PDB file of C-alpha atoms and ligand atoms in Angstrom:
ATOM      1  CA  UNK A   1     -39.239 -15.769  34.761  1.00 93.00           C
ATOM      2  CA  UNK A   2     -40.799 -15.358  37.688  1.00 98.00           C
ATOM      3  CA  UNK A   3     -41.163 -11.645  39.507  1.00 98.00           C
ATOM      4  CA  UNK A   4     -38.867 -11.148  42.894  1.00 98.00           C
ATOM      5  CA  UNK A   5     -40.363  -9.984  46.691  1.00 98.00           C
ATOM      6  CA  UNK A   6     -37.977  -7.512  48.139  1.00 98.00           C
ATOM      7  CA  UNK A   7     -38.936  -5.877  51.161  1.00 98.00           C
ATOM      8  CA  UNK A   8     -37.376  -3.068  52.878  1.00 98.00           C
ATOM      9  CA  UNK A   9     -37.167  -2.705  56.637  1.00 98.00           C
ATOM     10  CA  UNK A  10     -35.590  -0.016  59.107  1.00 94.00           C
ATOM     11  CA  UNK A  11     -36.455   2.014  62.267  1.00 91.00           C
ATOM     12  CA  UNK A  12     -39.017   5.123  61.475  1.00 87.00           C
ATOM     13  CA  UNK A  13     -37.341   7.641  60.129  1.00 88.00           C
ATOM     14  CA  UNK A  14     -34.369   5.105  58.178  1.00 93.00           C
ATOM     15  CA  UNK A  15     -35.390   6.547  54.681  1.00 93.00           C
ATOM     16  CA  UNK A  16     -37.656   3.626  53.764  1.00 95.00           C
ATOM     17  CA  UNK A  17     -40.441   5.106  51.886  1.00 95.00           C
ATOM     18  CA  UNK A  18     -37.979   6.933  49.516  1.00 96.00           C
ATOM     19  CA  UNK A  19     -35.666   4.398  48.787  1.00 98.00           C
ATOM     20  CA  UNK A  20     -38.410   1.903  48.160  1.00 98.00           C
ATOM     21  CA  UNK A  21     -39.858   4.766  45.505  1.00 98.00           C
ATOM     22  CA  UNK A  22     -36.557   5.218  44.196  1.00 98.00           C
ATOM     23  CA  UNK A  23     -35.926   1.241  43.755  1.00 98.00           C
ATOM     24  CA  UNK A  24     -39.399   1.056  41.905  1.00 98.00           C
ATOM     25  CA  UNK A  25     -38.485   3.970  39.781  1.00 98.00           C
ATOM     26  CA  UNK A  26     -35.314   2.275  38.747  1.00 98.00           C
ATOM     27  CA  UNK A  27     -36.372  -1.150  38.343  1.00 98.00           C
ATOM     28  CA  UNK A  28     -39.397   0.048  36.100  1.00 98.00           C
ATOM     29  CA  UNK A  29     -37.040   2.280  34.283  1.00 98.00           C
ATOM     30  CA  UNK A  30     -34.900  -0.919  33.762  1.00 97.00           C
ATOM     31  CA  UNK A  31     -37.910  -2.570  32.405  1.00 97.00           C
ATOM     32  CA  UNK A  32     -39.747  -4.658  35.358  1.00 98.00           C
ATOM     33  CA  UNK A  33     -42.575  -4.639  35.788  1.00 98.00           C
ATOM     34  CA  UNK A  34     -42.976  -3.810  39.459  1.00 98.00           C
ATOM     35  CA  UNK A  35     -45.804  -2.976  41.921  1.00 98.00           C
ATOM     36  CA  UNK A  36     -44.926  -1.103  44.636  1.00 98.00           C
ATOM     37  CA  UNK A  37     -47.116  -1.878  48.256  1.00 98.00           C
ATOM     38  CA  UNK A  38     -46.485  -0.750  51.965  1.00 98.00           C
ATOM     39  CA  UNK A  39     -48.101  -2.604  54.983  1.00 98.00           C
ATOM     40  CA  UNK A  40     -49.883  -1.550  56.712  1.00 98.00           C
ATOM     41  CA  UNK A  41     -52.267  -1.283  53.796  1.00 98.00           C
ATOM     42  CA  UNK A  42     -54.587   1.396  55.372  1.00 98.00           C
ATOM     43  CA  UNK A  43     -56.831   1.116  52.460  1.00 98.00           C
ATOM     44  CA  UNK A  44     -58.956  -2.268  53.588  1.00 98.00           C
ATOM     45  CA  UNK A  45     -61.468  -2.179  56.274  1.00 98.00           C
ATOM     46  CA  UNK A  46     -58.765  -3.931  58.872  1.00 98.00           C
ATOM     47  CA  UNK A  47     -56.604  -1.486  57.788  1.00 98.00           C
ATOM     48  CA  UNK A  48     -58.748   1.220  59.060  1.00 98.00           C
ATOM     49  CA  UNK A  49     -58.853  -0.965  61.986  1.00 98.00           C
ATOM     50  CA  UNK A  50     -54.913  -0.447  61.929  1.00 98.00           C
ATOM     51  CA  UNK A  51     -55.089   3.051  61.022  1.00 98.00           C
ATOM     52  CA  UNK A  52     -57.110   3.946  64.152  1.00 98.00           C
ATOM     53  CA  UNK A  53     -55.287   1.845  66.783  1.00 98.00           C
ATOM     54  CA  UNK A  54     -51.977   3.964  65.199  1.00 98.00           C
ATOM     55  CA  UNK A  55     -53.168   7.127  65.876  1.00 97.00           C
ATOM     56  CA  UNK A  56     -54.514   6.356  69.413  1.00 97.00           C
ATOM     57  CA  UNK A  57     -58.163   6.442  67.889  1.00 98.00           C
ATOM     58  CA  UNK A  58     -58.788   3.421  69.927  1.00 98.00           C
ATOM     59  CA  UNK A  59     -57.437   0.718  71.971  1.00 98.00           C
ATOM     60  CA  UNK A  60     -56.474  -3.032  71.052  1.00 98.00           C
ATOM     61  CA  UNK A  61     -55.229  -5.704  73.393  1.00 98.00           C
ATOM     62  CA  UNK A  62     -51.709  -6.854  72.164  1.00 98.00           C
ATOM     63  CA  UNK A  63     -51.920  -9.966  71.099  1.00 98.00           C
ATOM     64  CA  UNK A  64     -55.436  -8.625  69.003  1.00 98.00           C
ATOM     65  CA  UNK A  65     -53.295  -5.568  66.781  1.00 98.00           C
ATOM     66  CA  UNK A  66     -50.616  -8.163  66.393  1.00 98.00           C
ATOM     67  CA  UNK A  67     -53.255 -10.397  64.675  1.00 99.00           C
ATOM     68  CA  UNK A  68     -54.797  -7.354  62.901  1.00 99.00           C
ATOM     69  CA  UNK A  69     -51.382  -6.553  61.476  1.00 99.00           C
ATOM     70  CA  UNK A  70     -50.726 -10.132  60.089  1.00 99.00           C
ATOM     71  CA  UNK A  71     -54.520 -10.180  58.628  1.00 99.00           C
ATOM     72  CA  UNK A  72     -53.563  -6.933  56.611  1.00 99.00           C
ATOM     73  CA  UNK A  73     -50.716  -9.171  55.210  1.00 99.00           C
ATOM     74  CA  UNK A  74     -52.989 -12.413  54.458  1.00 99.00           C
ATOM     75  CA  UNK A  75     -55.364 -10.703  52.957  1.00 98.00           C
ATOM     76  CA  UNK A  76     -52.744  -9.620  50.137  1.00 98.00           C
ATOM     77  CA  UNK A  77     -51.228 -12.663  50.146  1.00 98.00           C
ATOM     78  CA  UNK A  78     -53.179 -14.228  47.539  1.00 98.00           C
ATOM     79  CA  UNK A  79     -52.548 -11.268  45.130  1.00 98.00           C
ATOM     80  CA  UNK A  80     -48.953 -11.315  46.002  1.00 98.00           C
ATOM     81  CA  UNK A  81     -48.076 -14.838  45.423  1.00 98.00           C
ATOM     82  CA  UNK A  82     -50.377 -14.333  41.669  1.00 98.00           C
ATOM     83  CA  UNK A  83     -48.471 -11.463  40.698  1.00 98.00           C
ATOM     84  CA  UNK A  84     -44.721 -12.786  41.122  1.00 98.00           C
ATOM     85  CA  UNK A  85     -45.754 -16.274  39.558  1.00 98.00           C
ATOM     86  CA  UNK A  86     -46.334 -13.851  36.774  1.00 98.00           C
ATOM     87  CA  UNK A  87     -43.626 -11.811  36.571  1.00 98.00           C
ATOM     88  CA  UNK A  88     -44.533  -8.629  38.479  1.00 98.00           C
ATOM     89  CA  UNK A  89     -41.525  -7.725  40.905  1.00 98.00           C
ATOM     90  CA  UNK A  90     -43.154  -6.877  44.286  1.00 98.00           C
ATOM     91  CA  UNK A  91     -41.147  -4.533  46.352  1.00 98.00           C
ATOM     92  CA  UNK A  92     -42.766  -3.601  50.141  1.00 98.00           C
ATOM     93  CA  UNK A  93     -42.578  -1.040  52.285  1.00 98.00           C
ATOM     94  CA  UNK A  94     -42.204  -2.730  55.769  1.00 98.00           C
ATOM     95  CA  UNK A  95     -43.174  -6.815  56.297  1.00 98.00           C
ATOM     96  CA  UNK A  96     -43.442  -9.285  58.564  1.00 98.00           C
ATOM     97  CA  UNK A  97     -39.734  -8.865  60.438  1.00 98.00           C
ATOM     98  CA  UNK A  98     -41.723  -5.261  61.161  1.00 98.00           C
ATOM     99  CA  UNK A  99     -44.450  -7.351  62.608  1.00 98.00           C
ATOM    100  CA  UNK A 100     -42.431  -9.606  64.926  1.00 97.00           C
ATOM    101  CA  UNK A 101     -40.786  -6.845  66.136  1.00 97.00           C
ATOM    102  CA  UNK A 102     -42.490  -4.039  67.085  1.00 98.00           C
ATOM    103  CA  UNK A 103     -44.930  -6.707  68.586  1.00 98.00           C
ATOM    104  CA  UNK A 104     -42.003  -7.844  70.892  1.00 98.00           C
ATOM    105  CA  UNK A 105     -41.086  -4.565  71.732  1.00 98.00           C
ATOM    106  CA  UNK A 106     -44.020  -3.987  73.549  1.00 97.00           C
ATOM    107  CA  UNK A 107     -42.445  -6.837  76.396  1.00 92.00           C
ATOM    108  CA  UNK A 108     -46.107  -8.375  76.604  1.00 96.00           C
ATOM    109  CA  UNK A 109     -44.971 -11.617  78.955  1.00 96.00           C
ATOM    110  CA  UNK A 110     -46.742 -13.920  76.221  1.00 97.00           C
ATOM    111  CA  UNK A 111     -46.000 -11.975  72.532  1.00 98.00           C
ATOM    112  CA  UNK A 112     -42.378 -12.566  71.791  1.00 97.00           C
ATOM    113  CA  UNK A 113     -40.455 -13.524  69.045  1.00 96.00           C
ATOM    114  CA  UNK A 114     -41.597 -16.231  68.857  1.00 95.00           C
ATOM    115  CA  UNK A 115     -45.318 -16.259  69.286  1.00 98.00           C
ATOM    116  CA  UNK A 116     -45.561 -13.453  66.787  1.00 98.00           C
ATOM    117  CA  UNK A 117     -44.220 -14.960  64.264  1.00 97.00           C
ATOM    118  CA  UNK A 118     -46.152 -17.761  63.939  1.00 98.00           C
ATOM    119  CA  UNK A 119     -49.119 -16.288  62.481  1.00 98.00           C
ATOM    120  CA  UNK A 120     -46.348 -15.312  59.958  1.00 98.00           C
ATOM    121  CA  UNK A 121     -45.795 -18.791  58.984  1.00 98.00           C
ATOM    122  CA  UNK A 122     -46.583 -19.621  55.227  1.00 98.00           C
ATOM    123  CA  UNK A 123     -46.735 -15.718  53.549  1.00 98.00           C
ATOM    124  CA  UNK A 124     -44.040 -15.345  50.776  1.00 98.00           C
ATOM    125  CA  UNK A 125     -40.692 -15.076  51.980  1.00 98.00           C
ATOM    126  CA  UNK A 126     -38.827 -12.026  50.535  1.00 98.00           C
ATOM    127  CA  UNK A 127     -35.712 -12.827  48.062  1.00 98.00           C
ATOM    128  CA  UNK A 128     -33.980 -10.063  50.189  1.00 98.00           C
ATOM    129  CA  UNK A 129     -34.977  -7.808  52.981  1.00 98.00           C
ATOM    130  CA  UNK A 130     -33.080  -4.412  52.497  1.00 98.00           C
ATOM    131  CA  UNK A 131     -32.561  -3.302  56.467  1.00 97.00           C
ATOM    132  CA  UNK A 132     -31.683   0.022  56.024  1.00 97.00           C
ATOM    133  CA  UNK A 133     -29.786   0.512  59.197  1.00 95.00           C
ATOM    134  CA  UNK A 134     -29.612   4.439  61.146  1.00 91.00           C
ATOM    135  CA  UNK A 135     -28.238   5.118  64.452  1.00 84.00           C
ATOM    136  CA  UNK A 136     -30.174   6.674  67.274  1.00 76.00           C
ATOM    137  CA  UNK A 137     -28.394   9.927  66.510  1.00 78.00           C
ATOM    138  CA  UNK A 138     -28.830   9.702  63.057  1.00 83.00           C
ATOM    139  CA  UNK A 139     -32.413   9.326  63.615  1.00 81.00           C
ATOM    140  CA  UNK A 140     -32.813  12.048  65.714  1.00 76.00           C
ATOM    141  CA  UNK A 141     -31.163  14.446  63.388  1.00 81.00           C
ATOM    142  CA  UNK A 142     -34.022  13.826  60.562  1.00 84.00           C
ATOM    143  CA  UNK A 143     -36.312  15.735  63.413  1.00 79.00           C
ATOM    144  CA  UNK A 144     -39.238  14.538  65.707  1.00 76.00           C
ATOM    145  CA  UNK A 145     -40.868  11.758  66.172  1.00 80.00           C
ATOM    146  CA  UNK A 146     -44.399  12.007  64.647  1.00 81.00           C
ATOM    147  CA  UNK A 147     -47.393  11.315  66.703  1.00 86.00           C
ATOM    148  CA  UNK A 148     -48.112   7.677  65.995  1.00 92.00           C
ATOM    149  CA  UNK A 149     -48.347   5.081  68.658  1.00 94.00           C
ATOM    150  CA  UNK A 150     -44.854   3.965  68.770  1.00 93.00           C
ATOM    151  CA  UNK A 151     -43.037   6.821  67.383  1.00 90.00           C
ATOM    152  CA  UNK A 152     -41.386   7.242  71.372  1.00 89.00           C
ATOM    153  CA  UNK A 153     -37.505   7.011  71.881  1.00 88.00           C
ATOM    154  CA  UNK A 154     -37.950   3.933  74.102  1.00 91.00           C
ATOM    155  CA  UNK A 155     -40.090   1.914  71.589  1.00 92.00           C
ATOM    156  CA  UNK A 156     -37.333   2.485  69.025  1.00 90.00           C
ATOM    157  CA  UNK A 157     -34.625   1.494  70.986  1.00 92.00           C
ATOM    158  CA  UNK A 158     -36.332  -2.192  71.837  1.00 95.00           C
ATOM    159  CA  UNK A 159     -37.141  -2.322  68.357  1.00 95.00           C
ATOM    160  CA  UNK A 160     -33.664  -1.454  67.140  1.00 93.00           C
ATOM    161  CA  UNK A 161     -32.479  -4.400  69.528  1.00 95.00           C
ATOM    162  CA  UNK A 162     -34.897  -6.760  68.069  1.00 96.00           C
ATOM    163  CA  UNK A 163     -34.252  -6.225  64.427  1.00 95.00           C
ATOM    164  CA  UNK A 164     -30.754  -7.202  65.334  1.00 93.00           C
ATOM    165  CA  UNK A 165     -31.697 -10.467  67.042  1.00 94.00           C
ATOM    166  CA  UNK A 166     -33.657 -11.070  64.017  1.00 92.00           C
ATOM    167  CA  UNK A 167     -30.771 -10.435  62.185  1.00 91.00           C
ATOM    168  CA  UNK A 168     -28.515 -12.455  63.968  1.00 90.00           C
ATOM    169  CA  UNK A 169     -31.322 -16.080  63.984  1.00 85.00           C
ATOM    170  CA  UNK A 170     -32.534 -18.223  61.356  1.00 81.00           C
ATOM    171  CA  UNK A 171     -33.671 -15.692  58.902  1.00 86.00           C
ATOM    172  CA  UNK A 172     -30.382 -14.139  58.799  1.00 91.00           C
ATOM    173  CA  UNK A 173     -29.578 -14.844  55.434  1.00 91.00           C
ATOM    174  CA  UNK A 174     -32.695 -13.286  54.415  1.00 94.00           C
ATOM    175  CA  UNK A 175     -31.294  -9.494  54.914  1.00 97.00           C
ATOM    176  CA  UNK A 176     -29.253  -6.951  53.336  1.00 97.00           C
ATOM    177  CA  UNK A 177     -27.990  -4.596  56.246  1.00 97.00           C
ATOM    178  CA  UNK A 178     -27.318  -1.059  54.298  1.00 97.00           C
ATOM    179  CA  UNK A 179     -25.902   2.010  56.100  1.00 96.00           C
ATOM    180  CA  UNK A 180     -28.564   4.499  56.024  1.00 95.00           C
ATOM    181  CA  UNK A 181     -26.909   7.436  57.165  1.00 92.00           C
ATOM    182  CA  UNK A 182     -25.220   8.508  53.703  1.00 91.00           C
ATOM    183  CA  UNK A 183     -27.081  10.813  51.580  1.00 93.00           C
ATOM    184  CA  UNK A 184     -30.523   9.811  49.833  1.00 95.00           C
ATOM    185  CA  UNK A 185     -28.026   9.268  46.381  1.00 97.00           C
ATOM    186  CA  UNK A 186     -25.259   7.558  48.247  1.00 97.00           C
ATOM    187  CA  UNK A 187     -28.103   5.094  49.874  1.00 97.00           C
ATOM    188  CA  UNK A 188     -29.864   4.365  46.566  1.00 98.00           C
ATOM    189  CA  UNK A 189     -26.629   3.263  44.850  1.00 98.00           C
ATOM    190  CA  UNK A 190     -26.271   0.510  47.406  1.00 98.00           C
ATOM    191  CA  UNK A 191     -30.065  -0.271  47.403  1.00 98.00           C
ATOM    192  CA  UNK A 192     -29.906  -0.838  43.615  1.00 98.00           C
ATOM    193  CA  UNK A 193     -26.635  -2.667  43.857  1.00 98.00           C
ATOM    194  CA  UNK A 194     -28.510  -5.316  46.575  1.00 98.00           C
ATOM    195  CA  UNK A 195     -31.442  -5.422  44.768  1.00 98.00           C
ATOM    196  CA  UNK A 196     -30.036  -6.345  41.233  1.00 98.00           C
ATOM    197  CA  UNK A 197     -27.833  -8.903  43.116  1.00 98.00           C
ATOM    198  CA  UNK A 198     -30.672 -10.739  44.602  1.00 98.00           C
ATOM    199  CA  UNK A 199     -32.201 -10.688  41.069  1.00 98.00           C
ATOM    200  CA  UNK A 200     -29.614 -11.999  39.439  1.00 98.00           C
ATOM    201  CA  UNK A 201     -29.251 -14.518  41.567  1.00 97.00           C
ATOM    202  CA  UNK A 202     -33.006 -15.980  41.691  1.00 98.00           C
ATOM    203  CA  UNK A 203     -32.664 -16.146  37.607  1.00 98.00           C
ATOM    204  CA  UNK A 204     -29.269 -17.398  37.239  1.00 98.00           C
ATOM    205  CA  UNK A 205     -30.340 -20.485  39.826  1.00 98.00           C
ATOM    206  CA  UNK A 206     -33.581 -20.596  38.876  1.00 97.00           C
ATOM    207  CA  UNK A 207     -34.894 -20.445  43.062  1.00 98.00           C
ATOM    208  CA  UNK A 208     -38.510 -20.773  43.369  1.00 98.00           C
ATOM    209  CA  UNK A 209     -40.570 -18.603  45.366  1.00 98.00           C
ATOM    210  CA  UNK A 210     -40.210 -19.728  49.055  1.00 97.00           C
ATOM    211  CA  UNK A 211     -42.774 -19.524  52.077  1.00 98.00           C
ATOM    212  CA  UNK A 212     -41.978 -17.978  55.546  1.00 97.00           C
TER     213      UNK A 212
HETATM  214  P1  TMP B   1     -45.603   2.995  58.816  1.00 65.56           P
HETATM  215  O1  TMP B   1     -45.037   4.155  59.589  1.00 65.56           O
HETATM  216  O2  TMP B   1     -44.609   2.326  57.940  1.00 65.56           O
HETATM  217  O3  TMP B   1     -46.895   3.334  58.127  1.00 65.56           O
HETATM  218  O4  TMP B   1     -45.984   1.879  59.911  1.00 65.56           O
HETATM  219  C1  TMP B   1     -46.801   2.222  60.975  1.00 65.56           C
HETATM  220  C2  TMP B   1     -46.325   1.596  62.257  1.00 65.56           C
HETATM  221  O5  TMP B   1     -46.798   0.245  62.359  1.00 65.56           O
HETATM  222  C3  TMP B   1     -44.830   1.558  62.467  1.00 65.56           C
HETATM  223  O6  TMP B   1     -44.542   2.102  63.747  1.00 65.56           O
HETATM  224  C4  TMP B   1     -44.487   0.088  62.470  1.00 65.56           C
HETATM  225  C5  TMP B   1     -45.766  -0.582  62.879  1.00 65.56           C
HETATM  226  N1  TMP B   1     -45.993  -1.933  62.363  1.00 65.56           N
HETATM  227  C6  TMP B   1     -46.332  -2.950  63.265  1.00 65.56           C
HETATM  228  O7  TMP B   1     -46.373  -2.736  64.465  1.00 65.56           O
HETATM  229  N2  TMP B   1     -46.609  -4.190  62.766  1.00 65.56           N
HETATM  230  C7  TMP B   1     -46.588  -4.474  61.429  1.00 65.56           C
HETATM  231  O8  TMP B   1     -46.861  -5.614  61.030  1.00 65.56           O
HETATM  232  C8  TMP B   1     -46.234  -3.399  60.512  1.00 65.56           C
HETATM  233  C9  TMP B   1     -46.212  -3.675  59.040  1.00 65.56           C
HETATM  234  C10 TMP B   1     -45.956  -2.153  61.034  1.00 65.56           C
HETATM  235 MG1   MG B   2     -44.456   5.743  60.531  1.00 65.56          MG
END
């Protein structure tokens, strides 16, 4: 049987990093064999690239990080695509919807939706994205924003807003919108509950890995 992609998405701040620990725990535990990845991978050379623009180390024109950011996903792609068509469950920290949309946010006239996606087009498409949904006030309770480039209230709030329009076009069926507001235990029970779901269901119909 082939290995799953599940991807987990969210605001900063949403819980992401744990749950997708806590899902990689649990599936390993259960006896998949899973390898756990977060983009951006600040490990490879455009990474660092990443890395820098992030912490306002230097400057990139718009369209330029966008294409940096897809790169860093490309570049894995390869690796990603060997290791489900072996069996190895893949489950990442933030993906391409995270592209699209923080991309948009920035209301460049020419980088919407649209455009940003595009360089996008023909990655591995997740089984399931896990949105793990907080509310503004929610969000601000877990403390300040860090210092990254678009850790700022009004970045956030047009990102927010785009997830949902994501949510709401053609890849709709691809998410999993969980309430991320419970407590960490309360959160994982649903995560596992979506997770094993969209398992289940790629064995029992025997779906083939699709492209974006
Ligand atoms: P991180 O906090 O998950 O390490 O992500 C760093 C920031 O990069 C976060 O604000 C979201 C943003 N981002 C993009 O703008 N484009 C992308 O393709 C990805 C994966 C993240
Ligand atoms: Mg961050």
């Amino acid at each position: 049987m082939r290995g799953k992609l599940i991807v987990f998405e969210g605001l900063d701040r949403a819980g992401k990093s744990t749950q997708c620990e806590r899902l990689v725990e649990s599936l390993r535990s259960e006896g998949h064999r899973v390898r756990h990845m977060r983009f951006p991978d600040r490990s490879t050379p455009i990474g660092q690239m990443i890395n820098d623009y992030l912490k306002g180390q230097s400057e990139q024109e718009d369209h330029v990080i966008h294409l940096l950011f897809s790169a860093n996903r490309w570049e894995a792609a390869t690796s990603i695509r060997a290791d489900i068509e072996a069996g190895t469950t893949i489950v990442i920290d933030r993906y391409y919807y995270s592209g699209c949309v923080y991309s948009a946010a920035k209301n460049n006239p020419i980088l919407n939706l649209e455009w940003a996606r595009h360089p996008e087009e023909g990655l591995p498409r997740p089984d399931i994205c896990i949105f793990l949904d907080i509310s503004p006030a929610d969000a601000a309770k877990r403390g300040g924003f860090g210092g990254e480039k678009y850790e700022n209230q009004q970045m956030q709030d047009r990102v927010r807003q785009l997830f949902s329009q994501l949510q709401s076009s053609s890849e709709k069926d691809d998410f999993a919108t969980i309430d991320a507001g419970g407590s960490l235990d309360e959160v994982q029970l649903n995560v596992l509950q979506v997770a094993w779901r969209a398992i289940e269901r790629v064995d029992a119909e025997g779906l083939p890995l699709r492209f974006v």
